[in-house]
Amino acid sequence: MSRKSRSGRDAMGKITGFLEIDRHDRAYAPVAERLHHYREFVIPLSEKETRDQAARCMSCGIPYCHGTGSLEPGTPGCPVNNQIPDFNDLVYHGDWLEASRNLHSTNNFPDFTGRICPAPCEASCTLNIIDAPVTIKTIECAIVDRAWENGWLQPEPPAHKTGKRVAIVGSGPAGLACAQQLARAGHDVHVYERHAKAGGLLRYGIPDFKMEKSVIDRRIAQMRAEGVTFHYNAEVGGAGKGAIDPADLMKEFDAVALTGGAEAPRDLPIPGRDLDDIHFAMDFLPQQNRRVGNEPLGDVREILATDRDVVVIGGGDTGSDCIGTSNRQGARSVTQLEIMSEPPERENKLMTWPLWPLKLRTSSSHQEGADREFAVLTQEFVGKDGHVTGLRCVRVDHAFKPVQGSEFELKADLVLLAMGFVHPLHEGLLQRLGVALDARGNVRAATSNCKTSVEKVFTAGDMRRGQSLVVWAIREGRVCARSIDQYLMGSTKLPG
């Protein structure tokens, strides 16, 4: 017997849809066209195409796409536990309003995840066993975009105020989700952001061609109308202009949530590291976002890839973003180095499904032009007159040991280090608050309640779990809000 959806119908879309309809996903604008701008270039499906794709949902006996509800890493499916078969069914039947209500019941910002989430839900889809998962991410994005177009996403201010005040430090996806949940519960919420605008890495790390910042701005406007107060250029624990003493927040607020990111980048301390024109990715990417947003760069050295041979060290999403940005700036060439061996193009389904598989992933930025080199270790940066001119590299085996005789050199006059982040910054806020850290250098807090070692201080997102996905940050923000509401009121109705 099939499950019933919230609408009372069998939650399975078209019963034979997955047999009759092939997977068909969104397309991209041509490379030659999109390289000349920083706007989003994904071409949405038509309404009929989207409903057809939703009809493919099988309503599996165990829909792993939902997620397991666990906050532990390595679990299958959607971290925010979206009710995917249900909203697929609603879309198939044309009930877009109810689909939006369903989607927003578990995810504060599906317009973020519908654009930049890697979609672990699709990896866990039963149809992924034959490499044809339901286009869940595309359907999610279509639902929320239609909701905005039709004016369905209005502010939801609380009916009653609790009189409790909460400070949230950091306005990335974890902080925003936590703030919105707490404001809707009736608390007086204040968000402190050290930059000029809210969004964290959503605004200053994710390129505009992946997500235009108007998507963030409309959510900030919604949250303001719900009673959230934003404080910009306000660095808590800093020493410069506009710095705020964490002790003042502890006195003024009933609870404090630490929702900053894992901002300490992984470095590459090899000979030649002190040469000019070797930069961390997060020194490079925010500059272009500020240019697009007409924000001043500030007192920093400008970094541009124009007419340069660029080498990106690191094979993840941040490295891919560096490729797309470098190509738009007019780089002469772009090469991406990854120390891991090249993964297979197709995973062994019987070994991995429904977990997130290790396989070769080619992003839209890769398609725009880049040489990709796997199993490569950079041993030395070489230069002339203080500027980098190239890299000395060597191939490595499966144990990352150099292969004798495989040494080679690469020309480069701009190197971007995109090797991930090791933990949040310890100096300033965390040290002054005295919160305990875990073995990895993240803020130590229980998974279930986000409580730190300091009374009334909570934490969520990358600051607690380490570098992760936007969708995980949203989930953690929601869990943190629930815990804070429970702490302040003795009980809570907020979902986790």
Coordinates of C-alpha atoms in Angstrom, one line a residue:
M1 CA 0.0 0.0 0.0
S2 CA 1.4 3.4 -0.9
R3 CA 1.9 6.2 1.6
K4 CA -0.6 9.1 1.7
S5 CA 0.6 12.6 1.1
R6 CA -0.5 15.6 3.1
S7 CA -3.0 16.3 0.4
G8 CA -4.6 12.9 1.1
R9 CA -3.6 11.4 -2.3
D10 CA -1.2 8.5 -2.8
A11 CA 2.2 10.2 -2.7
M12 CA 3.6 8.7 -5.9
G13 CA 3.1 11.1 -8.7
K14 CA 2.1 9.1 -11.8
I15 CA 2.3 5.4 -10.9
T16 CA 4.1 4.5 -14.1
G17 CA 5.8 7.8 -14.6
F18 CA 9.3 6.5 -14.0
L19 CA 8.7 3.9 -16.7
E20 CA 7.3 6.2 -19.3
I21 CA 9.2 9.5 -18.8
D22 CA 13.0 9.9 -19.2
R23 CA 15.0 12.1 -16.9
H24 CA 15.3 15.6 -18.4
D25 CA 17.1 18.3 -16.4
R26 CA 17.7 22.1 -16.8
A27 CA 20.1 23.2 -19.5
Y28 CA 22.8 25.9 -19.5
A29 CA 23.2 28.9 -21.7
P30 CA 26.0 28.4 -24.3
V31 CA 29.5 28.8 -23.0
A32 CA 30.4 31.6 -25.4
E33 CA 27.4 33.6 -24.2
R34 CA 27.6 33.1 -20.4
L35 CA 31.4 33.8 -20.2
H36 CA 30.6 37.5 -20.9
H37 CA 28.6 38.0 -17.7
Y38 CA 28.2 37.0 -14.1
R39 CA 24.4 36.3 -14.1
E40 CA 22.8 32.9 -13.5
F41 CA 22.7 31.0 -16.8
V42 CA 20.6 27.9 -15.9
I43 CA 17.6 27.6 -18.2
P44 CA 14.5 26.5 -16.2
L45 CA 12.2 23.7 -17.4
S46 CA 8.7 24.6 -18.6
E47 CA 5.8 23.9 -16.2
K48 CA 4.9 20.9 -18.2
E49 CA 8.4 19.6 -18.2
T50 CA 8.7 20.1 -14.5
R51 CA 5.4 18.3 -13.8
D52 CA 6.5 15.4 -16.0
Q53 CA 9.8 15.1 -14.1
A54 CA 7.9 15.2 -10.8
A55 CA 5.7 12.4 -12.2
R56 CA 8.8 10.1 -12.3
C57 CA 8.9 9.9 -8.4
M58 CA 8.3 6.2 -7.4
S59 CA 7.1 6.8 -3.8
C60 CA 9.7 4.1 -2.7
G61 CA 8.9 2.0 0.3
I62 CA 11.9 3.6 2.0
P63 CA 12.5 7.0 0.4
Y64 CA 16.2 7.6 1.2
C65 CA 15.9 11.0 -0.5
H66 CA 14.1 12.2 2.7
G67 CA 17.3 11.8 4.8
T68 CA 17.4 9.9 8.0
G69 CA 16.9 12.7 10.4
S70 CA 20.5 12.3 11.7
L71 CA 22.9 15.2 12.1
E72 CA 25.9 12.8 11.8
P73 CA 28.1 13.0 8.6
G74 CA 27.9 10.3 6.0
T75 CA 24.1 9.8 6.2
P76 CA 22.1 9.5 3.0
G77 CA 19.6 11.8 1.5
C78 CA 18.5 15.3 2.3
P79 CA 20.0 16.9 5.4
V80 CA 16.9 19.1 6.0
N81 CA 14.6 16.1 5.6
N82 CA 12.6 17.6 2.7
Q83 CA 9.4 15.6 2.1
I84 CA 10.4 14.9 -1.4
P85 CA 7.8 12.4 -2.6
D86 CA 5.1 14.6 -1.2
F87 CA 6.1 17.8 -3.0
N88 CA 6.8 15.8 -6.2
D89 CA 3.2 14.6 -6.0
L90 CA 1.9 18.1 -5.4
V91 CA 3.8 19.5 -8.4
Y92 CA 2.6 16.6 -10.6
H93 CA -1.0 17.5 -9.8
G94 CA -0.3 21.2 -10.3
D95 CA -0.8 22.2 -6.6
W96 CA 2.2 24.6 -6.5
L97 CA 1.0 26.6 -3.5
E98 CA 0.8 23.5 -1.3
A99 CA 4.1 22.3 -2.7
S100 CA 5.6 25.6 -1.5
R101 CA 4.1 25.2 1.9
N102 CA 5.4 21.7 2.2
L103 CA 8.9 22.6 1.0
H104 CA 9.2 25.6 3.4
S105 CA 8.1 23.4 6.3
T106 CA 11.5 21.8 6.3
N107 CA 13.8 24.3 4.5
N108 CA 13.9 28.0 5.2
F109 CA 15.8 28.8 2.0
P110 CA 15.1 26.4 -0.9
D111 CA 16.0 29.2 -3.3
F112 CA 19.5 28.8 -2.0
T113 CA 19.7 25.0 -2.1
G114 CA 17.8 24.8 -5.4
R115 CA 20.7 26.6 -6.9
I116 CA 23.9 25.6 -5.1
C117 CA 23.2 22.3 -3.3
P118 CA 25.0 19.3 -4.8
A119 CA 21.7 17.3 -4.2
P120 CA 22.6 14.3 -2.0
C121 CA 18.9 13.6 -2.3
E122 CA 19.3 12.7 -6.0
A123 CA 22.3 10.4 -5.1
S124 CA 19.9 8.6 -2.7
C125 CA 17.0 8.4 -5.2
T126 CA 16.1 4.8 -6.1
L127 CA 16.2 5.7 -9.7
N128 CA 19.8 6.6 -9.3
I129 CA 20.5 2.9 -9.4
I130 CA 20.1 3.2 -13.2
D131 CA 21.7 6.7 -13.3
A132 CA 18.4 8.4 -13.8
P133 CA 17.3 10.0 -10.5
V134 CA 14.3 12.3 -10.2
T135 CA 15.4 15.9 -10.9
I136 CA 14.7 16.8 -7.3
K137 CA 16.9 19.9 -7.1
T138 CA 15.3 21.3 -10.3
I139 CA 11.8 20.7 -9.0
E140 CA 12.7 22.3 -5.6
C141 CA 14.0 25.4 -7.4
A142 CA 10.9 25.6 -9.6
I143 CA 8.6 25.5 -6.6
V144 CA 10.3 28.3 -4.7
D145 CA 10.8 30.5 -7.7
R146 CA 7.1 30.1 -8.6
A147 CA 6.2 31.0 -5.0
W148 CA 8.1 34.2 -5.2
E149 CA 6.6 35.1 -8.6
N150 CA 3.1 34.6 -7.2
G151 CA 3.7 36.5 -4.0
W152 CA 3.1 33.5 -1.8
L153 CA 6.2 34.1 0.4
Q154 CA 5.1 36.8 2.7
P155 CA 6.7 37.7 6.0
E156 CA 5.5 35.6 9.0
P157 CA 5.8 37.8 12.1
P158 CA 4.9 36.2 15.4
A159 CA 1.5 36.8 16.9
H160 CA 3.1 37.3 20.4
K161 CA 6.6 38.4 21.6
T162 CA 8.4 36.5 24.3
G163 CA 10.5 39.4 25.7
K164 CA 13.6 37.3 25.2
R165 CA 16.6 38.6 23.2
V166 CA 19.0 36.5 21.1
A167 CA 22.2 37.6 19.5
I168 CA 23.4 35.6 16.4
V169 CA 27.0 36.1 15.3
G170 CA 27.4 35.4 11.6
S171 CA 24.8 35.8 8.8
G172 CA 25.6 32.8 6.7
P173 CA 22.9 30.1 6.0
A174 CA 23.2 28.7 9.5
G175 CA 22.8 32.1 11.1
L176 CA 20.0 33.1 8.8
A177 CA 18.0 29.9 9.4
C178 CA 18.5 30.2 13.2
A179 CA 17.4 33.8 13.2
Q180 CA 14.3 33.3 11.1
Q181 CA 13.1 30.4 13.2
L182 CA 13.7 32.3 16.5
A183 CA 12.0 35.5 15.2
R184 CA 9.0 33.5 14.2
A185 CA 8.9 32.0 17.6
G186 CA 8.5 35.5 19.1
H187 CA 12.1 36.3 20.2
D188 CA 13.9 39.6 19.6
V189 CA 16.7 38.5 17.3
H190 CA 19.8 40.5 16.4
V191 CA 22.2 39.3 13.7
Y192 CA 25.8 40.6 13.8
E193 CA 27.7 40.5 10.5
R194 CA 31.3 41.8 10.1
H195 CA 30.8 42.5 6.4
A196 CA 28.7 45.2 4.7
K197 CA 25.9 42.8 3.8
A198 CA 24.4 39.6 5.1
G199 CA 24.9 36.1 3.6
G200 CA 28.4 35.0 4.6
L201 CA 29.9 32.8 1.9
L202 CA 26.6 32.8 0.0
R203 CA 27.3 36.5 -0.8
Y204 CA 31.1 36.7 -0.6
G205 CA 32.1 33.2 -1.7
I206 CA 29.6 31.7 -4.1
P207 CA 29.9 33.5 -7.5
D208 CA 27.0 35.4 -8.8
F209 CA 26.8 33.2 -11.9
K210 CA 25.8 30.4 -9.6
M211 CA 23.5 32.4 -7.4
E212 CA 22.6 36.1 -7.9
K213 CA 22.6 38.1 -4.7
S214 CA 19.1 39.4 -5.2
V215 CA 18.1 35.9 -4.1
I216 CA 19.6 36.6 -0.7
D217 CA 18.3 40.2 -0.6
R218 CA 14.7 39.2 -0.8
R219 CA 15.1 36.8 2.1
I220 CA 16.8 39.5 4.2
A221 CA 13.8 41.8 3.4
Q222 CA 11.4 39.0 4.5
M223 CA 13.4 38.5 7.8
R224 CA 13.5 42.2 8.5
A225 CA 9.7 42.3 8.2
E226 CA 9.5 39.4 10.6
G227 CA 11.4 41.4 13.2
V228 CA 15.0 40.4 12.7
T229 CA 17.5 43.3 13.3
F230 CA 20.8 43.2 11.2
H231 CA 24.0 44.9 12.4
Y232 CA 26.5 45.3 9.6
N233 CA 30.2 46.1 9.7
A234 CA 30.0 44.8 13.3
E235 CA 32.9 42.4 14.1
V236 CA 32.2 40.7 17.4
G237 CA 35.6 40.0 19.1
G238 CA 37.5 42.1 16.6
A239 CA 39.8 45.0 17.3
G240 CA 39.0 47.5 14.5
K241 CA 36.4 50.1 13.9
G242 CA 32.9 48.8 14.7
A243 CA 34.3 46.0 16.8
I244 CA 32.0 44.6 19.5
D245 CA 33.1 43.1 22.8
P246 CA 31.6 39.6 23.2
A247 CA 31.2 40.3 26.9
D248 CA 28.7 43.1 26.0
L249 CA 26.5 40.5 24.1
M250 CA 26.6 38.2 27.0
K251 CA 25.3 40.9 29.3
E252 CA 22.6 42.3 26.8
F253 CA 21.2 39.0 25.5
D254 CA 19.5 36.0 27.0
A255 CA 21.3 33.7 24.5
V256 CA 24.1 33.9 22.0
A257 CA 24.5 31.8 18.8
L258 CA 27.8 31.5 17.1
T259 CA 27.1 30.7 13.4
G260 CA 30.3 31.9 11.7
G261 CA 32.0 29.8 9.1
A262 CA 35.1 27.6 9.1
E263 CA 37.3 30.4 7.8
A264 CA 40.8 29.3 8.4
P265 CA 42.1 28.1 5.0
R266 CA 44.3 25.1 4.5
D267 CA 47.7 26.5 3.4
L268 CA 50.5 24.9 1.3
P269 CA 53.8 25.6 3.2
I270 CA 56.3 24.6 0.5
P271 CA 59.4 26.5 -0.8
G272 CA 58.4 29.6 -2.7
R273 CA 55.1 30.1 -0.8
D274 CA 56.1 33.7 0.0
L275 CA 56.2 34.7 -3.7
D276 CA 53.7 37.3 -4.9
D277 CA 50.5 36.3 -6.8
I278 CA 49.9 33.2 -4.7
H279 CA 46.5 33.7 -3.0
F280 CA 43.9 31.9 -1.1
A281 CA 40.7 31.3 -3.1
M282 CA 38.8 33.3 -0.5
D283 CA 40.9 36.3 -1.1
F284 CA 40.1 36.1 -4.8
L285 CA 36.4 35.2 -5.0
P286 CA 35.0 37.8 -2.7
Q287 CA 36.7 40.6 -4.7
Q288 CA 34.7 39.7 -7.8
N289 CA 31.5 39.4 -5.9
R290 CA 32.1 42.9 -4.5
R291 CA 32.7 44.2 -8.1
V292 CA 29.4 42.7 -9.2
G293 CA 27.6 44.1 -6.2
N294 CA 29.2 47.6 -6.6
E295 CA 30.9 47.3 -3.2
P296 CA 34.3 48.8 -2.6
L297 CA 37.1 46.3 -2.4
G298 CA 38.6 48.0 0.6
D299 CA 42.2 48.4 1.5
V300 CA 43.4 45.2 -0.3
R301 CA 45.5 44.4 -3.3
E302 CA 43.4 43.7 -6.3
I303 CA 43.6 40.2 -7.7
L304 CA 42.6 39.6 -11.3
A305 CA 43.1 36.6 -13.6
T306 CA 43.0 38.7 -16.8
D307 CA 45.7 37.6 -19.4
R308 CA 47.3 35.2 -16.8
D309 CA 48.1 31.6 -16.7
V310 CA 46.1 30.5 -13.6
V311 CA 46.7 27.4 -11.6
V312 CA 44.0 26.4 -9.1
I313 CA 45.2 23.9 -6.4
G314 CA 42.2 22.0 -5.0
G315 CA 39.6 20.0 -6.9
G316 CA 36.4 20.8 -4.9
D317 CA 33.6 23.3 -5.4
T318 CA 35.7 26.3 -4.4
G319 CA 38.3 25.4 -7.0
S320 CA 35.6 25.1 -9.6
D321 CA 34.3 28.6 -8.6
C322 CA 37.9 29.9 -9.2
I323 CA 37.9 28.4 -12.7
G324 CA 34.6 30.0 -13.6
T325 CA 35.6 33.4 -12.3
S326 CA 39.1 33.2 -13.9
N327 CA 37.6 32.4 -17.3
R328 CA 35.1 35.3 -17.0
Q329 CA 38.0 37.6 -16.1
G330 CA 39.8 36.6 -19.3
A331 CA 42.5 34.2 -18.1
R332 CA 45.0 33.1 -20.7
S333 CA 44.8 29.5 -19.4
V334 CA 43.4 27.7 -16.3
T335 CA 44.7 24.5 -14.9
Q336 CA 43.3 22.7 -11.8
L337 CA 45.4 20.4 -9.7
E338 CA 44.0 17.7 -7.4
I339 CA 46.1 15.5 -5.2
M340 CA 43.6 12.6 -5.2
S341 CA 43.5 10.1 -8.0
E342 CA 40.9 10.6 -10.8
P343 CA 37.7 9.0 -9.6
P344 CA 35.6 6.7 -11.8
E345 CA 33.0 8.3 -14.1
R346 CA 30.4 6.0 -12.7
E347 CA 30.3 4.6 -9.1
N348 CA 29.6 1.0 -8.2
K349 CA 26.0 1.4 -7.2
L350 CA 25.9 -1.9 -5.1
M351 CA 28.8 -0.5 -3.0
T352 CA 27.7 3.1 -2.5
W353 CA 23.9 3.6 -3.0
P354 CA 22.1 5.4 -1.2
L355 CA 25.2 7.2 0.2
W356 CA 27.0 10.1 -1.6
P357 CA 29.3 8.4 -4.1
L358 CA 32.9 9.3 -5.0
K359 CA 32.9 9.8 -8.7
L360 CA 34.2 12.2 -11.4
R361 CA 32.1 15.4 -11.3
T362 CA 32.3 17.9 -14.1
S363 CA 30.9 21.3 -13.2
S364 CA 29.6 24.0 -15.5
S365 CA 32.9 25.9 -14.8
H366 CA 34.9 22.9 -15.9
Q367 CA 32.9 22.8 -19.2
E368 CA 33.8 26.5 -19.8
G369 CA 37.5 25.5 -20.1
A370 CA 40.2 24.1 -17.8
D371 CA 42.8 21.5 -17.8
R372 CA 42.3 19.1 -14.9
E373 CA 45.2 17.1 -13.5
F374 CA 44.7 14.4 -10.9
A375 CA 47.2 12.7 -8.5
V376 CA 49.5 15.7 -8.6
L377 CA 51.5 17.1 -5.7
T378 CA 53.0 20.6 -5.8
Q379 CA 56.5 20.5 -4.4
E380 CA 57.7 24.0 -5.0
F381 CA 56.7 27.4 -6.3
V382 CA 59.3 29.0 -8.5
G383 CA 59.5 32.7 -9.4
K384 CA 61.4 35.7 -10.7
D385 CA 61.8 39.1 -9.1
G386 CA 59.6 38.1 -6.3
H387 CA 56.6 37.0 -8.4
V388 CA 55.5 33.4 -9.0
T389 CA 56.2 32.1 -12.5
G390 CA 55.5 28.4 -12.2
L391 CA 55.2 25.2 -10.1
R392 CA 57.3 22.2 -9.7
C393 CA 55.1 19.1 -9.4
V394 CA 55.2 15.4 -9.2
R395 CA 52.7 12.6 -9.8
V396 CA 51.7 10.6 -6.7
D397 CA 50.5 7.0 -6.2
H398 CA 47.4 5.9 -4.2
A399 CA 49.2 6.6 -1.0
F400 CA 50.2 10.1 -2.1
K401 CA 53.8 9.1 -2.4
P402 CA 55.8 10.7 -5.3
V403 CA 56.3 8.5 -8.4
Q404 CA 59.9 8.5 -9.4
G405 CA 60.6 10.2 -12.7
S406 CA 57.2 11.8 -13.0
E407 CA 58.3 15.3 -12.1
F408 CA 57.1 18.2 -14.3
E409 CA 56.7 22.0 -14.3
L410 CA 53.7 24.2 -14.9
K411 CA 53.7 27.8 -16.0
A412 CA 51.7 30.1 -13.8
D413 CA 51.7 33.8 -12.9
L414 CA 48.6 33.5 -10.6
V415 CA 48.1 30.6 -8.2
L416 CA 44.9 30.1 -6.2
L417 CA 44.8 27.9 -3.2
A418 CA 41.4 26.2 -2.9
M419 CA 42.2 23.2 -0.6
G420 CA 39.4 23.7 1.9
F421 CA 39.2 25.1 5.4
V422 CA 40.6 23.6 8.6
H423 CA 38.4 25.2 11.3
P424 CA 36.9 28.5 12.4
L425 CA 39.2 31.4 13.2
H426 CA 40.2 31.1 16.9
E427 CA 41.5 34.6 17.4
G428 CA 39.1 37.2 18.7
L429 CA 35.6 35.9 19.3
L430 CA 36.2 32.3 20.3
Q431 CA 39.2 33.0 22.5
R432 CA 37.6 35.9 24.3
L433 CA 34.4 33.8 24.9
G434 CA 36.5 30.9 26.1
V435 CA 34.4 28.2 24.4
A436 CA 36.0 24.7 24.3
L437 CA 37.2 23.3 20.9
D438 CA 37.1 19.8 19.6
A439 CA 40.1 17.8 18.3
R440 CA 39.7 19.4 14.9
G441 CA 39.6 22.9 16.2
N442 CA 35.9 23.5 15.8
V443 CA 33.6 24.8 18.5
R444 CA 32.7 21.8 20.7
A445 CA 28.9 21.4 21.1
A446 CA 26.5 18.5 21.4
T447 CA 25.0 17.5 18.1
S448 CA 21.5 17.3 19.6
N449 CA 21.3 20.7 21.2
C450 CA 24.2 22.9 19.9
K451 CA 25.2 23.9 23.4
T452 CA 28.8 25.0 23.9
S453 CA 30.9 24.8 27.1
V454 CA 29.8 28.3 28.0
E455 CA 26.4 28.9 29.6
K456 CA 23.8 30.4 27.2
V457 CA 26.2 30.2 24.2
F458 CA 25.2 27.9 21.3
T459 CA 26.8 27.2 17.9
A460 CA 25.8 25.8 14.6
G461 CA 26.9 25.4 11.0
D462 CA 30.5 25.1 9.8
M463 CA 31.8 26.6 13.1
R464 CA 30.5 23.5 14.9
R465 CA 30.7 20.7 12.3
G466 CA 33.6 22.0 10.1
Q467 CA 33.5 22.8 6.4
S468 CA 30.3 21.4 4.9
L469 CA 27.3 22.2 2.6
V470 CA 24.8 25.0 2.7
V471 CA 22.0 22.5 3.2
W472 CA 23.8 21.2 6.3
A473 CA 24.2 24.7 7.6
I474 CA 20.4 25.4 7.2
R475 CA 19.6 22.2 9.1
E476 CA 22.0 23.0 11.9
G477 CA 20.6 26.5 12.2
R478 CA 17.1 25.1 12.6
V479 CA 18.3 22.6 15.3
C480 CA 20.1 25.5 17.1
A481 CA 17.0 27.6 17.0
R482 CA 15.0 24.8 18.5
S483 CA 17.5 24.3 21.3
I484 CA 17.7 28.0 22.1
D485 CA 13.9 28.3 22.2
Q486 CA 13.8 25.3 24.5
Y487 CA 16.5 26.9 26.7
L488 CA 14.7 30.2 26.9
M489 CA 11.1 29.0 27.3
G490 CA 11.3 25.6 28.9
S491 CA 9.6 24.0 25.9
T492 CA 9.5 24.5 22.1
K493 CA 7.3 23.9 19.1
L494 CA 10.0 24.6 16.6
P495 CA 11.0 21.7 14.4
G496 CA 14.5 20.5 14.4

